[in-house]
Amino acid sequence: LQVHAGEVFGLVGVQGSGREALCRALFGALPIDTGRVTLDGRALELDSPVEAVRSGIAYLPAERRSEGLLAGMSVTENLTIAHPAEVTTGHLLDPRKEDALARTWIERLRIKTPSPAAQVQTLSGGTQQKVVLARWMVAPSTRLMILDHPTRGLDVGAKSDVYAIIRELAAAGLAVLLMADTLEETIALADRILVMKDGRSVGLLEAPMGAKPSQVEIVELMV
């Protein structure tokens, strides 16, 4: 399969279809046994999440509280921790850069928090999800955003906000790989949809879209 810059590419299938394993492998969280992943023609060695982040791949996990958030840390720390180059001067953390970056994204995504220093676990579920999304949006190096059930457990208003962010990501030229909560949600958001069963692709549904340059190519990936 190929995921293009500026598109939302949906993955659908029942539990155990392999789509979750595919996404976690692309983030270096599961080992890849065979196959090849390229980004803009460059082969990637995805042997860890650190390497995936360095390659421009971001991942929003389905289990927000246990895998996405750093409980006990502030909104600012959760926003900036994955990309230290954006908030350091030399080899030292620059509190002014850190605070400015956090405030920029709090305003941009309308994150409802009493202050950037607020503990992230005290915020609502929708607000926490915005914090996790912003963590990956702060870095200009992010090229592929993998979203694993990004609206799970959110109320209607928060879901609407996340939908708007997903469309913003694609409009900004990112490739978005989406596993949504429902088929209806996938159809509403995705430009193309891949159907998976037993770890294999069994169908590709395409919506009308303009030609876009290939950004991420996955060839016979086995995990």
CSV table of C-alpha atoms in Angstrom, one decimal:
chain,number,residue,atom,x,y,z
A,1,LEU,CA,0.0,0.0,0.0
A,2,GLN,CA,1.0,3.6,-0.5
A,3,VAL,CA,0.0,6.5,1.7
A,4,HIS,CA,0.1,9.9,-0.1
A,5,ALA,CA,1.0,13.3,1.2
A,6,GLY,CA,-2.1,15.3,2.0
A,7,GLU,CA,-4.5,12.4,2.3
A,8,VAL,CA,-6.3,10.5,5.0
A,9,PHE,CA,-5.9,6.8,4.4
A,10,GLY,CA,-8.3,4.6,6.4
A,11,LEU,CA,-7.7,1.1,7.6
A,12,VAL,CA,-10.7,-1.1,8.3
A,13,GLY,CA,-11.2,-4.6,9.5
A,14,VAL,CA,-12.5,-6.6,12.4
A,15,GLN,CA,-10.5,-7.0,15.6
A,16,GLY,CA,-7.5,-9.2,14.8
A,17,SER,CA,-7.5,-8.2,11.1
A,18,GLY,CA,-3.9,-7.0,11.5
A,19,ARG,CA,-4.4,-3.3,11.1
A,20,GLU,CA,-3.4,-2.6,14.7
A,21,ALA,CA,-0.2,-4.6,14.3
A,22,LEU,CA,0.6,-2.8,11.0
A,23,CYS,CA,0.3,0.6,12.6
A,24,ARG,CA,2.4,-0.3,15.7
A,25,ALA,CA,5.0,-1.9,13.5
A,26,LEU,CA,5.2,1.4,11.5
A,27,PHE,CA,6.0,3.2,14.7
A,28,GLY,CA,8.7,0.7,15.7
A,29,ALA,CA,6.6,-0.7,18.6
A,30,LEU,CA,6.5,-4.2,17.0
A,31,PRO,CA,9.3,-5.9,15.1
A,32,ILE,CA,9.1,-6.2,11.4
A,33,ASP,CA,10.0,-9.7,10.2
A,34,THR,CA,10.1,-9.1,6.5
A,35,GLY,CA,9.2,-6.4,4.1
A,36,ARG,CA,10.1,-2.8,3.2
A,37,VAL,CA,9.0,0.6,4.3
A,38,THR,CA,10.1,3.7,2.4
A,39,LEU,CA,9.5,7.4,3.0
A,40,ASP,CA,10.0,9.6,0.0
A,41,GLY,CA,12.1,6.8,-1.6
A,42,ARG,CA,14.3,6.3,1.4
A,43,ALA,CA,14.2,2.9,3.1
A,44,LEU,CA,13.5,3.1,6.8
A,45,GLU,CA,14.9,0.9,9.6
A,46,LEU,CA,12.0,1.0,12.1
A,47,ASP,CA,13.6,-0.9,15.0
A,48,SER,CA,12.2,1.4,17.7
A,49,PRO,CA,9.8,4.2,18.3
A,50,VAL,CA,12.8,6.6,18.6
A,51,GLU,CA,13.9,5.7,15.1
A,52,ALA,CA,10.3,6.1,13.8
A,53,VAL,CA,10.1,9.6,15.3
A,54,ARG,CA,13.5,10.5,13.8
A,55,SER,CA,12.1,9.4,10.5
A,56,GLY,CA,9.1,11.7,10.7
A,57,ILE,CA,6.5,9.2,11.9
A,58,ALA,CA,4.1,10.0,14.7
A,59,TYR,CA,1.6,7.7,16.5
A,60,LEU,CA,-1.4,8.5,18.6
A,61,PRO,CA,-2.3,5.3,20.5
A,62,ALA,CA,-5.8,4.0,21.2
A,63,GLU,CA,-5.1,3.8,24.9
A,64,ARG,CA,-4.7,7.5,25.6
A,65,ARG,CA,-4.3,7.3,29.4
A,66,SER,CA,-1.9,4.4,29.6
A,67,GLU,CA,0.1,4.9,26.4
A,68,GLY,CA,-0.4,8.5,25.2
A,69,LEU,CA,-0.2,10.7,28.3
A,70,LEU,CA,2.6,11.3,30.8
A,71,ALA,CA,0.4,11.4,33.9
A,72,GLY,CA,1.9,13.5,36.7
A,73,MET,CA,3.4,15.9,34.2
A,74,SER,CA,2.2,19.2,33.0
A,75,VAL,CA,0.5,20.1,29.7
A,76,THR,CA,3.7,21.9,28.7
A,77,GLU,CA,5.8,18.8,29.4
A,78,ASN,CA,3.4,16.5,27.5
A,79,LEU,CA,3.4,18.8,24.5
A,80,THR,CA,7.2,19.2,24.2
A,81,ILE,CA,8.8,16.1,25.5
A,82,ALA,CA,9.0,14.2,22.2
A,83,HIS,CA,10.9,16.9,20.3
A,84,PRO,CA,13.6,18.4,22.6
A,85,ALA,CA,15.3,20.1,19.6
A,86,GLU,CA,12.4,22.5,19.5
A,87,VAL,CA,12.8,23.7,23.1
A,88,THR,CA,16.5,23.6,23.8
A,89,THR,CA,19.4,26.0,23.4
A,90,GLY,CA,22.6,24.1,22.9
A,91,HIS,CA,22.1,21.0,25.0
A,92,LEU,CA,20.1,22.7,27.7
A,93,LEU,CA,16.3,23.0,28.1
A,94,ASP,CA,15.2,26.6,27.4
A,95,PRO,CA,12.1,27.3,29.6
A,96,ARG,CA,11.2,30.3,27.6
A,97,LYS,CA,11.1,28.3,24.3
A,98,GLU,CA,9.2,25.5,26.1
A,99,ASP,CA,6.6,27.9,27.4
A,100,ALA,CA,6.2,29.8,24.2
A,101,LEU,CA,5.8,26.6,22.1
A,102,ALA,CA,3.2,25.2,24.6
A,103,ARG,CA,1.2,28.4,24.6
A,104,THR,CA,1.3,28.6,20.8
A,105,TRP,CA,-0.3,25.1,20.5
A,106,ILE,CA,-2.7,25.6,23.4
A,107,GLU,CA,-4.1,28.6,21.5
A,108,ARG,CA,-3.9,27.0,18.1
A,109,LEU,CA,-5.9,23.8,19.1
A,110,ARG,CA,-8.0,25.6,21.6
A,111,ILE,CA,-6.8,23.4,24.5
A,112,LYS,CA,-8.9,24.1,27.5
A,113,THR,CA,-6.5,24.3,30.4
A,114,PRO,CA,-6.2,26.7,33.4
A,115,SER,CA,-2.5,27.1,32.5
A,116,PRO,CA,0.3,25.4,30.6
A,117,ALA,CA,1.6,24.2,34.0
A,118,ALA,CA,-1.7,22.3,34.8
A,119,GLN,CA,-1.4,18.6,35.3
A,120,VAL,CA,-2.5,16.8,32.2
A,121,GLN,CA,-4.5,14.1,34.1
A,122,THR,CA,-6.9,16.8,35.5
A,123,LEU,CA,-8.1,17.7,32.0
A,124,SER,CA,-11.1,16.3,30.1
A,125,GLY,CA,-10.7,13.3,27.7
A,126,GLY,CA,-11.1,15.5,24.7
A,127,THR,CA,-8.6,18.0,25.9
A,128,GLN,CA,-6.1,15.3,26.8
A,129,GLN,CA,-6.4,14.0,23.2
A,130,LYS,CA,-5.7,17.4,21.8
A,131,VAL,CA,-2.5,17.5,24.0
A,132,VAL,CA,-1.3,14.2,22.5
A,133,LEU,CA,-2.1,15.3,19.0
A,134,ALA,CA,-0.2,18.6,19.5
A,135,ARG,CA,2.8,16.7,20.8
A,136,TRP,CA,3.3,15.4,17.3
A,137,MET,CA,2.2,18.5,15.4
A,138,VAL,CA,4.9,20.8,17.1
A,139,ALA,CA,7.7,19.2,15.0
A,140,PRO,CA,8.0,20.3,11.4
A,141,SER,CA,9.7,16.9,10.7
A,142,THR,CA,6.5,14.9,11.1
A,143,ARG,CA,5.5,13.4,7.8
A,144,LEU,CA,3.2,10.5,8.7
A,145,MET,CA,0.6,10.7,11.4
A,146,ILE,CA,-0.8,7.3,12.6
A,147,LEU,CA,-4.1,7.7,14.4
A,148,ASP,CA,-5.3,4.7,16.3
A,149,HIS,CA,-9.0,5.3,17.2
A,150,PRO,CA,-8.4,9.0,17.8
A,151,THR,CA,-12.0,9.7,19.0
A,152,ARG,CA,-12.4,6.7,21.3
A,153,GLY,CA,-14.2,7.7,24.6
A,154,LEU,CA,-14.8,11.3,23.5
A,155,ASP,CA,-18.1,13.2,23.6
A,156,VAL,CA,-19.7,14.7,20.4
A,157,GLY,CA,-18.1,18.1,20.8
A,158,ALA,CA,-14.6,16.7,21.3
A,159,LYS,CA,-15.0,14.3,18.3
A,160,SER,CA,-15.9,17.3,16.1
A,161,ASP,CA,-12.7,19.1,17.2
A,162,VAL,CA,-10.6,16.0,16.5
A,163,TYR,CA,-12.2,15.6,13.0
A,164,ALA,CA,-11.2,19.2,12.3
A,165,ILE,CA,-7.6,18.6,13.4
A,166,ILE,CA,-7.4,15.5,11.1
A,167,ARG,CA,-8.5,17.5,8.1
A,168,GLU,CA,-6.0,20.2,9.1
A,169,LEU,CA,-3.2,17.7,9.2
A,170,ALA,CA,-4.0,16.5,5.7
A,171,ALA,CA,-4.4,20.0,4.4
A,172,ALA,CA,-1.0,20.8,5.7
A,173,GLY,CA,0.5,18.1,3.6
A,174,LEU,CA,0.9,15.3,6.1
A,175,ALA,CA,0.1,11.7,5.3
A,176,VAL,CA,-2.5,10.4,7.8
A,177,LEU,CA,-3.1,6.7,8.4
A,178,LEU,CA,-6.4,6.4,10.3
A,179,MET,CA,-8.0,3.6,12.3
A,180,ALA,CA,-11.4,5.0,13.3
A,181,ASP,CA,-14.0,3.8,15.7
A,182,THR,CA,-16.6,3.0,13.1
A,183,LEU,CA,-16.9,2.4,9.4
A,184,GLU,CA,-19.1,5.5,9.1
A,185,GLU,CA,-16.3,7.6,10.7
A,186,THR,CA,-13.7,6.2,8.3
A,187,ILE,CA,-15.9,6.9,5.2
A,188,ALA,CA,-16.5,10.5,6.4
A,189,LEU,CA,-12.8,11.2,6.9
A,190,ALA,CA,-10.8,9.1,4.5
A,191,ASP,CA,-9.8,9.7,0.9
A,192,ARG,CA,-9.0,6.0,0.4
A,193,ILE,CA,-9.8,2.9,2.5
A,194,LEU,CA,-7.9,-0.4,2.8
A,195,VAL,CA,-9.8,-3.4,4.0
A,196,MET,CA,-7.7,-5.9,6.0
A,197,LYS,CA,-8.4,-9.5,6.9
A,198,ASP,CA,-6.1,-12.0,8.6
A,199,GLY,CA,-3.2,-9.7,8.3
A,200,ARG,CA,-3.6,-9.1,4.5
A,201,SER,CA,-5.0,-6.5,2.2
A,202,VAL,CA,-8.3,-7.8,0.7
A,203,GLY,CA,-9.6,-4.6,-1.0
A,204,LEU,CA,-8.9,-1.0,-1.7
A,205,LEU,CA,-11.7,1.6,-1.9
A,206,GLU,CA,-10.8,4.8,-3.6
A,207,ALA,CA,-12.7,8.1,-3.5
A,208,PRO,CA,-12.2,10.7,-6.2
A,209,MET,CA,-9.0,12.6,-5.5
A,210,GLY,CA,-6.3,14.5,-7.4
A,211,ALA,CA,-2.9,13.0,-8.1
A,212,LYS,CA,-0.6,13.3,-5.1
A,213,PRO,CA,3.1,12.4,-4.7
A,214,SER,CA,3.8,9.1,-3.0
A,215,GLN,CA,5.1,9.7,0.5
A,216,VAL,CA,5.0,6.4,2.3
A,217,GLU,CA,5.2,3.0,0.6
A,218,ILE,CA,4.8,-0.3,2.5
A,219,VAL,CA,5.7,-3.4,0.6
A,220,GLU,CA,4.9,-6.9,1.9
A,221,LEU,CA,5.2,-5.9,5.5
A,222,MET,CA,5.0,-8.9,7.9
A,223,VAL,CA,5.0,-8.6,11.7
